[in-house]
Short mmCIF file of C-alpha atoms in Angstrom, two decimals:
data_model
loop_
_atom_site.label_atom_id
_atom_site.label_comp_id
_atom_site.label_asym_id
_atom_site.label_seq_id
_atom_site.Cartn_x
_atom_site.Cartn_y
_atom_site.Cartn_z
CA UNK A 23 166.79 351.41 97.34
CA UNK A 24 163.13 352.39 97.15
CA UNK A 25 161.97 351.56 100.66
CA UNK A 26 163.44 353.37 103.70
CA UNK A 27 164.28 351.10 106.61
CA UNK A 28 164.98 347.94 104.62
CA UNK A 29 168.40 346.34 104.37
CA UNK A 30 170.38 348.10 101.62
CA UNK A 31 172.22 345.70 99.34
CA UNK A 32 175.55 346.83 97.80
CA UNK A 33 175.34 348.73 94.53
CA UNK A 34 175.99 346.78 91.34
CA UNK A 35 179.51 348.11 90.85
CA UNK A 36 180.48 346.77 94.28
CA UNK A 37 178.83 343.45 93.49
CA UNK A 38 180.78 343.32 90.22
CA UNK A 39 183.99 342.93 92.25
CA UNK A 40 182.72 339.73 93.91
CA UNK A 41 184.30 336.60 92.42
CA UNK A 42 181.64 334.18 93.63
CA UNK A 43 178.66 334.69 91.32
CA UNK A 44 176.51 332.37 93.44
CA UNK A 45 176.33 335.18 96.03
CA UNK A 46 174.63 337.36 93.41
CA UNK A 47 172.17 334.53 92.77
CA UNK A 48 171.41 334.27 96.51
CA UNK A 49 170.83 338.04 96.63
CA UNK A 50 168.40 337.74 93.71
CA UNK A 51 166.48 335.05 95.59
CA UNK A 52 166.29 337.22 98.70
CA UNK A 53 165.15 340.29 96.74
CA UNK A 54 162.49 338.10 95.11
CA UNK A 55 161.31 336.97 98.54
CA UNK A 56 161.01 340.55 99.75
CA UNK A 57 159.19 341.60 96.56
CA UNK A 58 156.65 338.82 97.08
CA UNK A 59 156.03 339.93 100.67
CA UNK A 60 155.19 343.41 99.33
CA UNK A 61 153.02 342.14 96.49
CA UNK A 62 155.47 343.16 93.76
CA UNK A 63 155.63 340.86 90.73
CA UNK A 64 158.08 342.75 88.48
CA UNK A 65 161.51 344.15 89.36
CA UNK A 66 162.81 346.67 86.80
CA UNK A 67 166.32 345.26 87.20
CA UNK A 68 169.09 344.40 86.56
CA UNK A 69 171.09 347.04 84.70
CA UNK A 70 172.95 345.09 81.99
CA UNK A 71 174.83 348.12 80.68
CA UNK A 72 178.62 347.87 80.41
CA UNK A 73 180.00 350.95 82.17
CA UNK A 74 182.94 351.76 79.87
CA UNK A 75 182.56 355.55 79.94
CA UNK A 76 183.79 357.22 83.16
CA UNK A 77 181.89 360.37 82.18
CA UNK A 78 178.55 358.54 82.16
CA UNK A 79 176.22 360.64 84.33
CA UNK A 80 173.46 358.09 84.91
CA UNK A 81 174.73 354.48 84.81
CA UNK A 82 177.91 354.48 86.91
CA UNK A 83 177.51 352.35 90.05
CA UNK A 84 174.27 350.88 88.69
CA UNK A 85 176.39 348.73 86.34
CA UNK A 86 178.32 345.60 87.36
CA UNK A 87 181.39 347.13 85.68
CA UNK A 88 183.33 347.66 82.49
CA UNK A 89 184.00 344.03 81.49
CA UNK A 90 181.22 342.65 79.24
CA UNK A 91 181.82 339.04 80.34
CA UNK A 92 181.67 339.88 84.03
CA UNK A 93 178.56 342.01 83.50
CA UNK A 94 176.95 339.12 81.63
CA UNK A 95 177.76 336.60 84.40
CA UNK A 96 176.61 338.86 87.24
CA UNK A 97 173.37 339.91 85.56
CA UNK A 98 172.61 336.28 84.62
CA UNK A 99 173.12 335.19 88.24
CA UNK A 100 170.87 337.97 89.48
CA UNK A 101 168.02 337.28 87.05
CA UNK A 102 168.21 333.56 87.82
CA UNK A 103 167.71 334.31 91.52
CA UNK A 104 164.86 336.72 90.87
CA UNK A 105 163.03 334.52 88.40
CA UNK A 106 163.48 331.28 90.34
CA UNK A 107 161.98 333.28 93.21
CA UNK A 108 158.95 334.01 91.02
CA UNK A 109 159.69 337.66 90.20
CA UNK A 110 160.05 338.95 86.65
CA UNK A 111 163.50 340.39 85.93
CA UNK A 112 163.87 343.18 83.37
CA UNK A 113 167.28 343.57 81.71
CA UNK A 114 168.03 347.18 80.88
CA UNK A 115 168.74 349.49 79.05
CA UNK A 116 168.68 347.82 75.60
CA UNK A 117 170.74 348.07 73.42
CA UNK A 118 173.20 349.46 75.99
CA UNK A 119 173.48 352.77 77.89
CA UNK A 120 176.99 352.22 79.27
CA UNK A 121 179.03 354.32 76.84
CA UNK A 122 177.15 357.62 76.91
CA UNK A 123 178.13 360.97 78.37
CA UNK A 124 174.53 362.21 78.62
CA UNK A 125 171.50 361.24 80.72
CA UNK A 126 168.43 360.06 78.79
CA UNK A 127 166.25 361.50 81.55
CA UNK A 128 167.36 364.92 80.29
CA UNK A 129 168.17 364.51 76.59
CA UNK A 130 168.59 361.92 73.80
CA UNK A 131 172.11 360.41 74.11
CA UNK A 132 173.87 358.87 71.13
CA UNK A 133 175.94 355.68 70.99
CA UNK A 134 178.37 356.10 68.07
CA UNK A 135 179.94 352.64 67.83
CA UNK A 136 179.88 350.36 64.79
CA UNK A 137 178.09 347.04 64.71
CA UNK A 138 181.13 344.93 65.54
CA UNK A 139 181.81 346.94 68.68
CA UNK A 140 178.13 346.80 69.73
CA UNK A 141 178.14 343.01 69.37
CA UNK A 142 181.26 342.61 71.50
CA UNK A 143 180.40 345.07 74.28
CA UNK A 144 176.93 346.65 74.49
CA UNK A 145 174.85 343.75 73.15
CA UNK A 146 176.97 340.99 74.69
CA UNK A 147 175.31 340.88 78.14
CA UNK A 148 171.80 341.09 76.64
CA UNK A 149 172.49 338.10 74.39
CA UNK A 150 173.74 336.16 77.42
CA UNK A 151 170.63 337.10 79.41
CA UNK A 152 168.30 336.10 76.61
CA UNK A 153 170.09 332.75 76.33
CA UNK A 154 169.66 332.39 80.12
CA UNK A 155 165.87 332.82 79.91
CA UNK A 156 165.32 336.50 80.72
CA UNK A 157 161.60 337.29 80.92
CA UNK A 158 161.66 341.00 80.00
CA UNK A 159 163.88 343.68 78.45
CA UNK A 160 163.65 347.46 78.89
CA UNK A 161 164.22 349.54 75.75
CA UNK A 162 166.41 352.64 76.09
CA UNK A 163 165.88 356.20 74.92
CA UNK A 164 169.17 356.22 72.98
CA UNK A 165 170.10 357.05 69.42
CA UNK A 166 172.14 354.19 67.91
CA UNK A 167 172.98 355.00 64.25
CA UNK A 168 174.60 351.60 63.62
CA UNK A 169 171.23 349.93 64.28
CA UNK A 170 168.77 352.69 63.27
CA UNK A 171 169.86 354.86 60.35
CA UNK A 172 167.07 357.44 60.70
CA UNK A 173 168.29 360.27 62.90
CA UNK A 174 166.64 361.30 66.18
CA UNK A 175 164.81 357.98 66.60
CA UNK A 176 165.39 356.52 70.08
CA UNK A 177 166.01 352.79 70.25
CA UNK A 178 162.79 352.57 72.28
CA UNK A 179 160.83 353.75 69.21
CA UNK A 180 162.76 351.84 66.53
CA UNK A 181 161.31 348.76 64.81
CA UNK A 182 164.75 348.05 63.38
CA UNK A 183 166.14 347.76 66.91
CA UNK A 184 163.23 346.20 68.78
CA UNK A 185 161.85 343.89 66.10
CA UNK A 186 164.66 343.26 63.58
CA UNK A 187 167.43 343.12 66.18
CA UNK A 188 165.95 342.11 69.55
CA UNK A 189 163.07 339.89 68.40
CA UNK A 190 164.37 338.42 65.16
CA UNK A 191 168.18 338.44 65.32
CA UNK A 192 168.52 337.82 69.07
CA UNK A 193 165.42 335.60 69.30
CA UNK A 194 163.95 337.31 72.38
CA UNK A 195 160.46 335.99 73.17
CA UNK A 196 159.64 337.85 76.40
CA UNK A 197 158.15 341.24 77.20
CA UNK A 198 159.65 344.48 75.91
CA UNK A 199 159.02 347.39 78.29
CA UNK A 200 159.91 350.99 77.50
CA UNK A 201 162.00 353.12 79.77
CA UNK A 202 159.77 355.82 81.27
CA UNK A 203 158.15 357.89 78.52
CA UNK A 204 158.10 360.97 80.75
CA UNK A 205 161.87 361.21 80.18
CA UNK A 206 163.24 363.85 77.83
CA UNK A 207 164.80 361.14 75.67
CA UNK A 208 161.28 360.03 74.67
CA UNK A 209 159.64 363.43 74.37
CA UNK A 210 161.28 364.08 70.99
CA UNK A 211 158.75 361.61 69.58
CA UNK A 212 155.69 363.67 70.48
CA UNK A 213 153.25 364.63 73.18
CA UNK A 214 151.91 362.36 75.96
CA UNK A 215 149.53 359.80 74.50
CA UNK A 216 151.06 359.99 71.03
CA UNK A 217 154.36 358.56 72.27
CA UNK A 218 152.52 355.64 73.88
CA UNK A 219 150.99 354.52 70.58
CA UNK A 220 154.29 355.01 68.74
CA UNK A 221 156.10 352.94 71.35
CA UNK A 222 153.64 350.05 71.01
CA UNK A 223 153.78 350.22 67.21
CA UNK A 224 157.59 350.06 67.35
CA UNK A 225 157.47 346.72 69.15
CA UNK A 226 157.21 347.47 72.86
CA UNK A 227 154.62 345.48 74.83
CA UNK A 228 154.38 347.74 77.89
CA UNK A 229 154.70 351.53 78.12
CA UNK A 230 156.25 352.71 81.37
CA UNK A 231 155.11 355.90 83.11
CA UNK A 232 152.44 357.04 80.66
CA UNK A 233 151.54 360.67 81.38
CA UNK A 234 148.06 360.70 79.80
CA UNK A 235 146.34 357.31 79.85
CA UNK A 236 143.01 358.38 78.27
CA UNK A 237 144.84 360.07 75.39
CA UNK A 238 147.13 357.06 75.03
CA UNK A 239 144.10 354.78 74.63
CA UNK A 240 142.63 357.12 71.98
CA UNK A 241 145.94 357.26 70.11
CA UNK A 242 146.19 353.47 70.13
CA UNK A 243 142.70 353.27 68.60
CA UNK A 244 143.73 355.79 65.93
CA UNK A 245 146.90 353.79 65.19
CA UNK A 246 144.77 350.66 64.74
CA UNK A 247 142.36 352.50 62.43
CA UNK A 248 145.33 353.73 60.38
CA UNK A 249 146.89 350.28 60.15
CA UNK A 250 149.96 351.22 62.20
CA UNK A 251 148.93 348.69 64.85
CA UNK A 252 146.72 345.62 64.54
CA UNK A 253 144.40 343.91 66.99
CA UNK A 254 146.55 340.80 66.58
CA UNK A 255 149.57 342.77 67.81
CA UNK A 256 147.57 344.07 70.77
CA UNK A 257 146.55 340.48 71.54
CA UNK A 258 150.16 339.32 71.44
CA UNK A 259 151.19 342.11 73.81
CA UNK A 260 148.40 341.23 76.24
#
């Protein structure tokens, strides 16, 4: 997808129609091999979103489909191939971007479902991936009122979602990486630099696509001075 001239693998929706999941595993191994050749250690994939909304403007063919069980099996096969090939897989976009009709690159979408529905659809593949040994999860710029009662707080900036749900309830021990903080879905939280510190304080370990690294470092120092972050937390993230 990113490199012109390389073999283009089928999109995830096409792969979702394959019955033999071992083929997805073999593809993951091959992608890992190619990543290693290029010196890439982390692949920001796979999309674990369940594509249940035909009006979704951003997930679509990036998802393995609309069946949570099939999505879980296909993503698990893919991450197993990647990680056995020595490349970190990153399941995204937690807690699930499949049933939105807006693009978080442009605005802050909202997922309206209750907790029971989230458990059975949106969260289902992520739980399967965590149980399969996923190394990293990407947090989404989505508003999810069933998991975060405060309005206008993206999941990517919510301790209730990243710590209480992902870390504690779902027992995820790997890295949490934000979706890109240059997206409009993150900009509601503040200016470049400020959002970086807020994202780390919320439970993310890595901030993707920081727009002002010097200011981000200063804001992290301020957050530590104010007790919003601790050096122990920074150590854990490192």
